[in-house]
CSV table of C-alpha atoms and ligand atoms in Angstrom, one decimal:
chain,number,residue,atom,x,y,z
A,6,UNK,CA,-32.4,28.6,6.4
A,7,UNK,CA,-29.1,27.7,4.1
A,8,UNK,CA,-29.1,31.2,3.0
A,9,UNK,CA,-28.7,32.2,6.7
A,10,UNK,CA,-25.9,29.7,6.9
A,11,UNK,CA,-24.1,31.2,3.9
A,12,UNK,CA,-23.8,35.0,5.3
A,13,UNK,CA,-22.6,33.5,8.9
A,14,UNK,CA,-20.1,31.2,6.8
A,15,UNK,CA,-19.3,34.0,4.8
A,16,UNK,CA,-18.0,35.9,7.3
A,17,UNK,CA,-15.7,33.1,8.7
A,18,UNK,CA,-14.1,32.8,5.3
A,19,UNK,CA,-10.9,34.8,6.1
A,20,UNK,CA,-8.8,36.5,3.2
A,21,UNK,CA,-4.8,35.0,3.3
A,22,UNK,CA,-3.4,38.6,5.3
A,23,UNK,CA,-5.9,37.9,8.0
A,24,UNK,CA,-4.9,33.8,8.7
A,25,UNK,CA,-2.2,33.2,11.5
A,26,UNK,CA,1.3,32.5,10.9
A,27,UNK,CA,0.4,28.4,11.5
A,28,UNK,CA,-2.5,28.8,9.5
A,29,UNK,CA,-1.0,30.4,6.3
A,30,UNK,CA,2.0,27.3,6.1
A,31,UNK,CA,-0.7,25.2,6.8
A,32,UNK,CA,-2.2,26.7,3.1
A,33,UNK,CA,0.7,27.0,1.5
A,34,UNK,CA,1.2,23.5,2.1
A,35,UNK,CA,-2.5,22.8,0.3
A,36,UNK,CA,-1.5,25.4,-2.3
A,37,UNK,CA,1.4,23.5,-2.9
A,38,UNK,CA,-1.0,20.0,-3.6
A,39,UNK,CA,0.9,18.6,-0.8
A,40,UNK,CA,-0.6,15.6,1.2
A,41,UNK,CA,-1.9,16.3,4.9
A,42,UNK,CA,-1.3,12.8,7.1
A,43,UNK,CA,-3.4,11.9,10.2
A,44,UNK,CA,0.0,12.9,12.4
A,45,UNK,CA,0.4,16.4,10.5
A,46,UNK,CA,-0.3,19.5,12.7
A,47,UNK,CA,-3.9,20.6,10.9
A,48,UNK,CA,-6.9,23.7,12.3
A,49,UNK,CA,-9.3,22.2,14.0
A,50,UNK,CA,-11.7,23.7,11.6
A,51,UNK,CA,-10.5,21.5,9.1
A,52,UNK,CA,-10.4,18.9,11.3
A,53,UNK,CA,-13.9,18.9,11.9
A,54,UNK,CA,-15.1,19.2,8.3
A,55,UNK,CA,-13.4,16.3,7.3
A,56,UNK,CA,-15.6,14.5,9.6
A,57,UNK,CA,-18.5,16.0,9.1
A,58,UNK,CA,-17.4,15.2,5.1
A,59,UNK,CA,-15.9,11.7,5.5
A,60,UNK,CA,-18.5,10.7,8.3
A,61,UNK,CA,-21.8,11.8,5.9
A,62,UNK,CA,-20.0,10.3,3.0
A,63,UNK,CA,-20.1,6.5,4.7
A,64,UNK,CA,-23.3,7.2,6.2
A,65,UNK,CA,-24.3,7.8,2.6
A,66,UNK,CA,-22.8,4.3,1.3
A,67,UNK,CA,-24.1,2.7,4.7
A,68,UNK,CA,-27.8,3.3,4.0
A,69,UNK,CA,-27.5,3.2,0.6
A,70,UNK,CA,-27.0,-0.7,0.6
A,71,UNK,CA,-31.1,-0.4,1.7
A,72,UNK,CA,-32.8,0.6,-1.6
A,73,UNK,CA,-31.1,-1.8,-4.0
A,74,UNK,CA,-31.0,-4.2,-0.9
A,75,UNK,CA,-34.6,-4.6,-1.2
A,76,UNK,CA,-33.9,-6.5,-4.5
A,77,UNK,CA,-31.5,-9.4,-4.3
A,78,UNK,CA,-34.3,-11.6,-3.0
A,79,UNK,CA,-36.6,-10.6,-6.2
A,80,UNK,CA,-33.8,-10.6,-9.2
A,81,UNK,CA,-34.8,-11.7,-12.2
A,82,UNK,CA,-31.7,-14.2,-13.1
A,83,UNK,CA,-29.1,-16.0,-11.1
A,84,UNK,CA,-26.6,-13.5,-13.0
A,85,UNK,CA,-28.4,-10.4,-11.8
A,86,UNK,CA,-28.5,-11.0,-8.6
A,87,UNK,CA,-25.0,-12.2,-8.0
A,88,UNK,CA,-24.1,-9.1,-9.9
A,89,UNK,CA,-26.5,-7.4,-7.4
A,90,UNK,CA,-25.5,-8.6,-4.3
A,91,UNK,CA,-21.8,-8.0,-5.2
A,92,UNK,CA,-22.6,-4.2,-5.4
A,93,UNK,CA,-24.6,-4.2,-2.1
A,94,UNK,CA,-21.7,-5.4,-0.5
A,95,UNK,CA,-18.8,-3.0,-2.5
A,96,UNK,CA,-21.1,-0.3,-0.5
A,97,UNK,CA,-20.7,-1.6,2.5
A,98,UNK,CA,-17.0,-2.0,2.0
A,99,UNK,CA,-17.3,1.8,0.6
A,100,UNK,CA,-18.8,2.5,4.4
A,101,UNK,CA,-16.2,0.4,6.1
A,102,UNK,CA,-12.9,2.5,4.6
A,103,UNK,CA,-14.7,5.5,5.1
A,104,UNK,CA,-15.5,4.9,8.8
A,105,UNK,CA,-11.5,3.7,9.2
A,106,UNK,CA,-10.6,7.2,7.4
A,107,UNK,CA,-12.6,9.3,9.9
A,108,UNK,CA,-11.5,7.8,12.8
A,109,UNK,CA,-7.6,8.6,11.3
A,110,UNK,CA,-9.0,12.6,12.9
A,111,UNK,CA,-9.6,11.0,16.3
A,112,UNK,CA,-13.2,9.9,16.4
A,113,UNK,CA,-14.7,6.7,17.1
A,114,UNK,CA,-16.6,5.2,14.5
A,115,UNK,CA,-19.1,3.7,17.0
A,116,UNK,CA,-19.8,7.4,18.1
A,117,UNK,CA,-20.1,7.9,14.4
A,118,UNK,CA,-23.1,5.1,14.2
A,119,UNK,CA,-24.5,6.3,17.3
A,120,UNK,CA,-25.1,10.0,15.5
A,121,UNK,CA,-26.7,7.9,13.0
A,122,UNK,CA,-28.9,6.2,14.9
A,123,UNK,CA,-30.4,9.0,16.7
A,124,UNK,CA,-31.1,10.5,13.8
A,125,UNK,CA,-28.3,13.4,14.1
A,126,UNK,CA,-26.4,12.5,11.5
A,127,UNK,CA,-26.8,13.6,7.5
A,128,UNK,CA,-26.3,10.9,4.9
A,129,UNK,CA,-27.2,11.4,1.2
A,130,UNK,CA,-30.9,12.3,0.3
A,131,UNK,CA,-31.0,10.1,-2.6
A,132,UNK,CA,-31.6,6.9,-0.2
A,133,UNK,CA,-34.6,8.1,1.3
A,134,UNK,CA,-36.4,7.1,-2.1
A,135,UNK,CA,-38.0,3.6,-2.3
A,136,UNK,CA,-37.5,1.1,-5.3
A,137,UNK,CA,-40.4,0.3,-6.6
A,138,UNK,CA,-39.7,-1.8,-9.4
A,139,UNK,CA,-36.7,-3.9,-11.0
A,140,UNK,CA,-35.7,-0.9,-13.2
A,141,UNK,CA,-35.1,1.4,-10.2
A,142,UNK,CA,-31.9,-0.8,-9.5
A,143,UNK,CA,-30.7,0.4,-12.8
A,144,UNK,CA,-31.4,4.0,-12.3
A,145,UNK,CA,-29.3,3.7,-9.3
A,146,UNK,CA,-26.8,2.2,-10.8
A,147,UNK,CA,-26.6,4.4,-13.8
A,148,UNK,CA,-27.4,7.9,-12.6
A,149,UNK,CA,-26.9,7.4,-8.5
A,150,UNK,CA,-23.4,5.9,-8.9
A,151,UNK,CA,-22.9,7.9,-11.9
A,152,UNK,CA,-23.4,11.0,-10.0
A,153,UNK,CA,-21.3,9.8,-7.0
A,154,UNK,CA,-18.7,9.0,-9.4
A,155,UNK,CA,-18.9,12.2,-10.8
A,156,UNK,CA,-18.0,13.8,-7.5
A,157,UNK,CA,-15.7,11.3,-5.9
A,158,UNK,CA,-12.8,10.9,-8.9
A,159,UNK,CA,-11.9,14.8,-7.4
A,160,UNK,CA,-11.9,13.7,-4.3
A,161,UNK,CA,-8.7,11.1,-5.5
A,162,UNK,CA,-7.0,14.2,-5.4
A,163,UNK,CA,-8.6,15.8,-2.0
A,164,UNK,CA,-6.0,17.3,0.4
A,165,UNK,CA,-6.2,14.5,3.3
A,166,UNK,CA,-4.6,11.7,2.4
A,167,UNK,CA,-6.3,9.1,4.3
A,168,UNK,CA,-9.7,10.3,2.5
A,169,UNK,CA,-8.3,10.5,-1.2
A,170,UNK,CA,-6.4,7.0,-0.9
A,171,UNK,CA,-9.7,5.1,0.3
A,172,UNK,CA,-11.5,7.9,-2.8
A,173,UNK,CA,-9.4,5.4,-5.6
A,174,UNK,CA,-10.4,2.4,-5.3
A,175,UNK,CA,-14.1,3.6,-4.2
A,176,UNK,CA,-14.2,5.1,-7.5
A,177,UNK,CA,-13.1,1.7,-9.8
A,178,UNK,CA,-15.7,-0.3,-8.0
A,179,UNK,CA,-18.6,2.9,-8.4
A,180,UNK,CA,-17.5,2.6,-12.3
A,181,UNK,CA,-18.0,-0.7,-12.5
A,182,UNK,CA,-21.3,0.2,-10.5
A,183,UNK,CA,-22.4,2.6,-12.8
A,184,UNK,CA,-22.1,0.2,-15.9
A,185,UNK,CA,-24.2,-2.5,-14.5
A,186,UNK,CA,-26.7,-0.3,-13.7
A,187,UNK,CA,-26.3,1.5,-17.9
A,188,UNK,CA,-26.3,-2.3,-19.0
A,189,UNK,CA,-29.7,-3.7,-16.8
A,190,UNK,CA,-31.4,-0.3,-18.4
A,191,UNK,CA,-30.2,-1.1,-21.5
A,192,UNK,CA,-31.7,-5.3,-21.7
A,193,UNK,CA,-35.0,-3.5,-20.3
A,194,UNK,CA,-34.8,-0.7,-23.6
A,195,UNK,CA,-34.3,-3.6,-25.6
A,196,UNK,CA,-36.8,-5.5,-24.4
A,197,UNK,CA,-40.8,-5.7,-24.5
A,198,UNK,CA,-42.2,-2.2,-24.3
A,199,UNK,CA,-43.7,-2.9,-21.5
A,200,UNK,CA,-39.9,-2.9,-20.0
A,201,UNK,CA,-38.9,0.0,-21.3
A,202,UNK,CA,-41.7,2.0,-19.8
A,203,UNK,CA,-40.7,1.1,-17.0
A,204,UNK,CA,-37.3,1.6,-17.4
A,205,UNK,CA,-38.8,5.3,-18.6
A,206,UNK,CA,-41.1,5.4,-15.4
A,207,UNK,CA,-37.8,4.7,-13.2
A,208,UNK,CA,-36.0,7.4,-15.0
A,209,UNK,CA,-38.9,9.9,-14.0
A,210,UNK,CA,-38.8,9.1,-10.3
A,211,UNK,CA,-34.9,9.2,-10.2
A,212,UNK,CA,-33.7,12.4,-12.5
A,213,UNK,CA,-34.5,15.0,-10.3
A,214,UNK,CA,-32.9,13.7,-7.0
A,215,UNK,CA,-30.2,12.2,-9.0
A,216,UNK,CA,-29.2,16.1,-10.1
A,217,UNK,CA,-30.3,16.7,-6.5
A,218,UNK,CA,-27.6,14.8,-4.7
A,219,UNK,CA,-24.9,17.5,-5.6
A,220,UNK,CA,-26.0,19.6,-3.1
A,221,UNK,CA,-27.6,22.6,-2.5
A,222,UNK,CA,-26.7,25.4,-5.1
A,223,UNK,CA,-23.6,26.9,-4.9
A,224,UNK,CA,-25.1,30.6,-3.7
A,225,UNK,CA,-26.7,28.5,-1.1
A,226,UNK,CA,-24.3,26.0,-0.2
A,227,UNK,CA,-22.5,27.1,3.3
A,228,UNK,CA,-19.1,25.4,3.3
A,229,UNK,CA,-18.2,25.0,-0.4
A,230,UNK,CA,-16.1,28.2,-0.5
A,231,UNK,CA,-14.3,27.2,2.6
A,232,UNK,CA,-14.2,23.4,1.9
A,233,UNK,CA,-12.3,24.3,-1.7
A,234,UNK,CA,-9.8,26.8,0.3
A,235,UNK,CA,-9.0,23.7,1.8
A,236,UNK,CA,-8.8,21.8,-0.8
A,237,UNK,CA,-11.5,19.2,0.2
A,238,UNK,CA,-13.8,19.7,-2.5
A,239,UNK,CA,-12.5,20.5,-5.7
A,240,UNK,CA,-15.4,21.9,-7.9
A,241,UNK,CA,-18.3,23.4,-6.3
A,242,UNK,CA,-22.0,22.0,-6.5
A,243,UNK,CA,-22.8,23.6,-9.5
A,244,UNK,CA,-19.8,22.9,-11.3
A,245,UNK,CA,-20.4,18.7,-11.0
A,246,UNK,CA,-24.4,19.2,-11.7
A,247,UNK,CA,-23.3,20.6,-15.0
A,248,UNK,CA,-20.6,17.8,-15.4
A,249,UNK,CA,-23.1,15.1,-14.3
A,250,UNK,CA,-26.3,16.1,-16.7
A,251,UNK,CA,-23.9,17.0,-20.0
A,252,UNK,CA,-22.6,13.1,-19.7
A,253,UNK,CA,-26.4,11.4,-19.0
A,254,UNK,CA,-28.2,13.6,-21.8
A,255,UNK,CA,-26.8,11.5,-24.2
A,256,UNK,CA,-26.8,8.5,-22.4
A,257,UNK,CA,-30.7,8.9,-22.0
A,258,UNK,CA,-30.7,9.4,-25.4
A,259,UNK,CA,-28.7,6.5,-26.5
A,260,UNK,CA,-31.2,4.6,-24.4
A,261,UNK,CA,-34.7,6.2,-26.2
A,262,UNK,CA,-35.4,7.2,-23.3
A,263,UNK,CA,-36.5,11.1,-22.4
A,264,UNK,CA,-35.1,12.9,-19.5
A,265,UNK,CA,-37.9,13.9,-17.4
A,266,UNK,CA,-37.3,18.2,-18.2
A,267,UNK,CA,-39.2,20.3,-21.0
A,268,UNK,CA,-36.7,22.9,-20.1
A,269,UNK,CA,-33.4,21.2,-21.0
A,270,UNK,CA,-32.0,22.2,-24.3
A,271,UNK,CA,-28.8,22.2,-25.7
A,272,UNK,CA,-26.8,25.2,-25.5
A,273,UNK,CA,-24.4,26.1,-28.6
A,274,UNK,CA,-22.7,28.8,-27.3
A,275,UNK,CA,-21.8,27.6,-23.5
A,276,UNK,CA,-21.2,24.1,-24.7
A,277,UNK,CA,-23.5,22.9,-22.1
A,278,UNK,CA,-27.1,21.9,-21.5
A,279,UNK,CA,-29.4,24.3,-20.1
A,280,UNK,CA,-31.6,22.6,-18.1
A,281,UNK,CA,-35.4,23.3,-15.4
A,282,UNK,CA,-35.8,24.6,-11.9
A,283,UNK,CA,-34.6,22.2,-9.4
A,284,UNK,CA,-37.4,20.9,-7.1
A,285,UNK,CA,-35.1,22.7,-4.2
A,286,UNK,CA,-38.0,22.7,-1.7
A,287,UNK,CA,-38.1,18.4,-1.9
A,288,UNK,CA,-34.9,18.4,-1.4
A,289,UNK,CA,-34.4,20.6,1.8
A,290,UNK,CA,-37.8,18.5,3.0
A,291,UNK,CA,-35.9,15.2,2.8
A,292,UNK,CA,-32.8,16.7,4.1
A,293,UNK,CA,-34.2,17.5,7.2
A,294,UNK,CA,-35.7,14.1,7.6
A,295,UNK,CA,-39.3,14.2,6.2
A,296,UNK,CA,-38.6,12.4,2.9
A,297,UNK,CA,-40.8,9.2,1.4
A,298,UNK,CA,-38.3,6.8,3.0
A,299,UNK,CA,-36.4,8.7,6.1
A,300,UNK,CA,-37.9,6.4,9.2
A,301,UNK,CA,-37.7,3.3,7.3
A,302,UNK,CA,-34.5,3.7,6.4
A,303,UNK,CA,-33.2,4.5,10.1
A,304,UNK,CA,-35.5,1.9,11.7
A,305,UNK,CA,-33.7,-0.8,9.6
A,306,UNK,CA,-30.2,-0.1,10.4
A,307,UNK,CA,-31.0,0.5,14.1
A,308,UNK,CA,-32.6,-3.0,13.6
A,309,UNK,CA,-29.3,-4.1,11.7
A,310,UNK,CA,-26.9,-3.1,14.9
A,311,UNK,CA,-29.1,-4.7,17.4
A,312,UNK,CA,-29.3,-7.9,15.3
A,313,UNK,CA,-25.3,-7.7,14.8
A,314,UNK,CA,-24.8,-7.0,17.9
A,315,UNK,CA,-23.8,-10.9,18.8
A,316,UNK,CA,-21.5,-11.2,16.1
A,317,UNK,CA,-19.5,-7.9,16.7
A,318,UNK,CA,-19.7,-9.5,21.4
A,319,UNK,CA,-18.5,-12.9,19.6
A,320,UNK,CA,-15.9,-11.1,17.5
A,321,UNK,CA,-14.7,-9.3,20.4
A,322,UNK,CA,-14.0,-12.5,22.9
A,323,UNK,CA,-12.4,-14.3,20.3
A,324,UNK,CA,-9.7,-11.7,19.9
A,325,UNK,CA,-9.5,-11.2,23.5
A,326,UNK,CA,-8.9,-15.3,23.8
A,327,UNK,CA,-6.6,-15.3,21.0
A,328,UNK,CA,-4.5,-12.4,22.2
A,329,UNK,CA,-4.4,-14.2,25.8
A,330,UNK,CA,-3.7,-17.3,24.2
A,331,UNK,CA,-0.3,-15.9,22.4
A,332,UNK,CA,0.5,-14.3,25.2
A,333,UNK,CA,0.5,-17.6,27.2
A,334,UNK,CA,2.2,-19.5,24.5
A,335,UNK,CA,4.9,-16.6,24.4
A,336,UNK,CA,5.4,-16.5,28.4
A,337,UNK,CA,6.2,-20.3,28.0
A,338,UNK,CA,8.3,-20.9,25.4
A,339,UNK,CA,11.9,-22.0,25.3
A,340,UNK,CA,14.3,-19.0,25.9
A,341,UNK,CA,11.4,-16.7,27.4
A,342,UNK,CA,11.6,-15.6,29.8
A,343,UNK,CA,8.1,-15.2,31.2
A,344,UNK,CA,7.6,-11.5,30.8
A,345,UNK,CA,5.2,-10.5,28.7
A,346,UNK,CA,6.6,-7.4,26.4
B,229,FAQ,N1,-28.0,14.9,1.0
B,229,FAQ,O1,-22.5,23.4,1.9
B,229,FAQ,P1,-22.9,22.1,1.3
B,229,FAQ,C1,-23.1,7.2,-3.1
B,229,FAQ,C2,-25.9,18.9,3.3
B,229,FAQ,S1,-22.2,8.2,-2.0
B,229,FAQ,C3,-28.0,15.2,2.3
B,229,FAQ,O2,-22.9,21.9,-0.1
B,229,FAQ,P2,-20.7,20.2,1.6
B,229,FAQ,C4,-22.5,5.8,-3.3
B,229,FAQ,C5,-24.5,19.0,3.7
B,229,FAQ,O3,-24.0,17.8,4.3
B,229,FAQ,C6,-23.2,9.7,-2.0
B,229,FAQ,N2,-27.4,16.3,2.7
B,229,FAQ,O4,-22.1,20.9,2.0
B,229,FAQ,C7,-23.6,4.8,-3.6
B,229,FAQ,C8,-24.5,20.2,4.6
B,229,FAQ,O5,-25.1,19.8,5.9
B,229,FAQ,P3,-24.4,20.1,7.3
B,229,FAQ,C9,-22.7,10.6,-1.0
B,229,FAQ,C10,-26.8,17.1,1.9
B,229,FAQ,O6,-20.4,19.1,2.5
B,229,FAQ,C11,-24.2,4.7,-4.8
B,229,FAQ,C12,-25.6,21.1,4.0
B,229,FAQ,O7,-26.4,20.3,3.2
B,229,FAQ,N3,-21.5,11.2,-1.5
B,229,FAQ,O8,-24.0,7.6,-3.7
B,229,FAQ,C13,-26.7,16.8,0.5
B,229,FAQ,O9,-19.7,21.2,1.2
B,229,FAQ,C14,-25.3,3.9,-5.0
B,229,FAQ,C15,-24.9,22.2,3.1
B,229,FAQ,O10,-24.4,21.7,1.9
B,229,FAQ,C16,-20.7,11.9,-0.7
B,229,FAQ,O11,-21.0,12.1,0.5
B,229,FAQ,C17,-27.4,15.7,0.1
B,229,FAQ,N4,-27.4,15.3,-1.2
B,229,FAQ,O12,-21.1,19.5,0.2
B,229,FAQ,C18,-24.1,4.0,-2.6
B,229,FAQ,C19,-19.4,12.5,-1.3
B,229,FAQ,N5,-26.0,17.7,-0.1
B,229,FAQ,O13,-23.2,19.2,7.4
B,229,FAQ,C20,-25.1,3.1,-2.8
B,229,FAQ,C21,-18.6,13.4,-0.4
B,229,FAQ,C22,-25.6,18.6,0.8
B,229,FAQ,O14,-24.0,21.6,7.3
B,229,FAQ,C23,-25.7,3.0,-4.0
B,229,FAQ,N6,-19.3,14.6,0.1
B,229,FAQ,N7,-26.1,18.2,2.0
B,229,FAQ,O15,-25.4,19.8,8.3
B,229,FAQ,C24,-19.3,15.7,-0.6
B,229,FAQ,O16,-18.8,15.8,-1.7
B,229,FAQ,C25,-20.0,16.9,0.0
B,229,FAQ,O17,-20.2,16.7,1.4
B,229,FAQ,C26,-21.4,17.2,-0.7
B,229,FAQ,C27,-22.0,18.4,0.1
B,229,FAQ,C28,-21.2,17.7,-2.1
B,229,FAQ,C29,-22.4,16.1,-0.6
């Protein structure tokens, strides 16, 4: 199926000679590393990846509050799970600037939602795994945020401004993210060996979608080629795998733990780690919704928006009072002179 998607999107993938006059100052603007601002003249195209992009991207941070979620109640000290409810809710701030950057390209972020909700809407296939013990919050923490930090520091330097601004401070709280989750791995290393199995047993479950979440390969991958022409993604797929497994190799090691891959092997002469086949065929399963967690994950935040539905209907008539309130007060007071601006 994405191999059918590459040839179409190949096509589409127009040398410079062949763009419109608009449409080659439009690149030479990216070419130049210059900004692009919501008001900026931009192709629709690029218009509508960014949304795609942006919109997937806080769908992603939106359901991923859910696995580590399913925690906070069953931390093992007071300091954990302040630590861990802290994070839950950096993710949902994550969602919250990333919902405000897509709607800069003209799109509601309740339409956003409702895609979710109806299931029509991608968000990352590493949430559709459950936690099934105390050591999968640190595997999230170490390899999920590692990996998303992996690939969102480029996107600090993405062409849209509205995207890379909300990308900076994303990526100090994922950092932080990522050491808790190196440090709670670490106590459980250090601890009885019954915690470090499990900390090993948590790294089993997690490797392979962690490396996963990248993306599909980059032969396979429909919009990379196009999405780095416009300088929304600056390495491919490929590139930030490579990246991602180089820096946990030794962090696995450094733990005693071993990554689950008989293949992976240290390469002298690339200066990289070779490393397996990647369970592709998982991946494009929970991709197109048929993963171990897919319906409960969409069940609870349909369940979420009904149950906040009050609060955002109380929200709502309380501004409405207070802006009618002001109003009043300003029609009334000394030297008005009653008409509201
Ligand atoms: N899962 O041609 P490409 C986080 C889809 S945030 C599901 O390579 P693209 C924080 C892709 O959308 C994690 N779908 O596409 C956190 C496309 O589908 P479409 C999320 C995937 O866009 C930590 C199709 O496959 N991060 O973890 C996945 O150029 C801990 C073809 O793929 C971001 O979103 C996947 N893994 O590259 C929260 C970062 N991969 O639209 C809580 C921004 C690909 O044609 C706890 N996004 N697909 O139907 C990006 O950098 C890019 O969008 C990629 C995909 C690299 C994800």
């Amino acid at each position: 199926m994405y191999t059918q998607l590459v040839d179409t999107e190949a096509k589409r993938l127009r040398s410079r000679s062949e763009l419109s006059e608009p449409e080659q100052l439009f690149q030479a603007r990216l070419d130049a590393e210059q900004k692009i601002e919501p008001g900026d003249d931009m192709p629709e195209a690029y218009r509508r990846t960014l949304i795609r992009q942006i919109s997937q991207h806080a769908h992603s941070e939106w359901v991923g509050m859910l696995p580590e979620g399913n925690w906070i109640t069953r931390a093992p000290t007071l300091a954990r799970k302040c630590i861990l409810l802290a994070k839950v809710q950096d993710e949902g701030g994550h969602a919250l600037y990333l919902y405000a950057a897509a709607e800069t390209l003209g799109v509601a972020r309740e339409t956003l939602i409702e895609e979710l909700h109806a299931g029509n809407a991608k968000y990352s296939s590493i949430f559709n795994y459950p936690t099934l013990t105390w050591a999968d919050v640190g595997a999230i923490g170490w390899l999920v945020d590692g990996a998303a930090i992996m690939n969102q520091i480029p996107l600090c330097r993405c062409s849209y401004g509205p995207y890379a601004r909300a990308m900076v401070r994303i990526c100090k709280e994922e950092s932080f993210h990522q050491r808790q989750g190196y440090d709670l791995m670490l106590a459980l290393c250090r601890g009885a060996p019954e915690q470090k199995q499990m900390a090993q047993d948590a790294l089993d479950r997690w490797w392979w979608p962690a490396v996963m979440m990248f993306g599909p390969p980059d032969e396979s991958s429909p919009h990379t080629a196009q999405s780095k022409a416009w300088r929304i993604k600056l390495y491919t797929n490929d590139e930030l795998r490579q990246k991602f497994i180089d820096q946990s190799v030794p962090q696995a090691d450094y733990l005693g733990l071993k990554v689950p891959d008989a293949a992976l092997k240290w390469n002298e002469a690339s200066g990289h780690y070779d490393f397996g086949t990647i369970p592709w065929d998982e991946f494009f399963r929970v991709v197109q919704g048929d993963g171990p967690c897919n319906r409960d994950r969409l069940d609870t935040r349909r369940e979420a928006w009904e149950g906040g539905r009050w609060v955002r209907e109380a929200a709502t008539a309380h501004a409405v009072k207070t802006a009618a309130r002001r109003r009043d007060t300003h029609a009334t007071a000394p030297g008005s002179n009653g008409v509201s601006p």
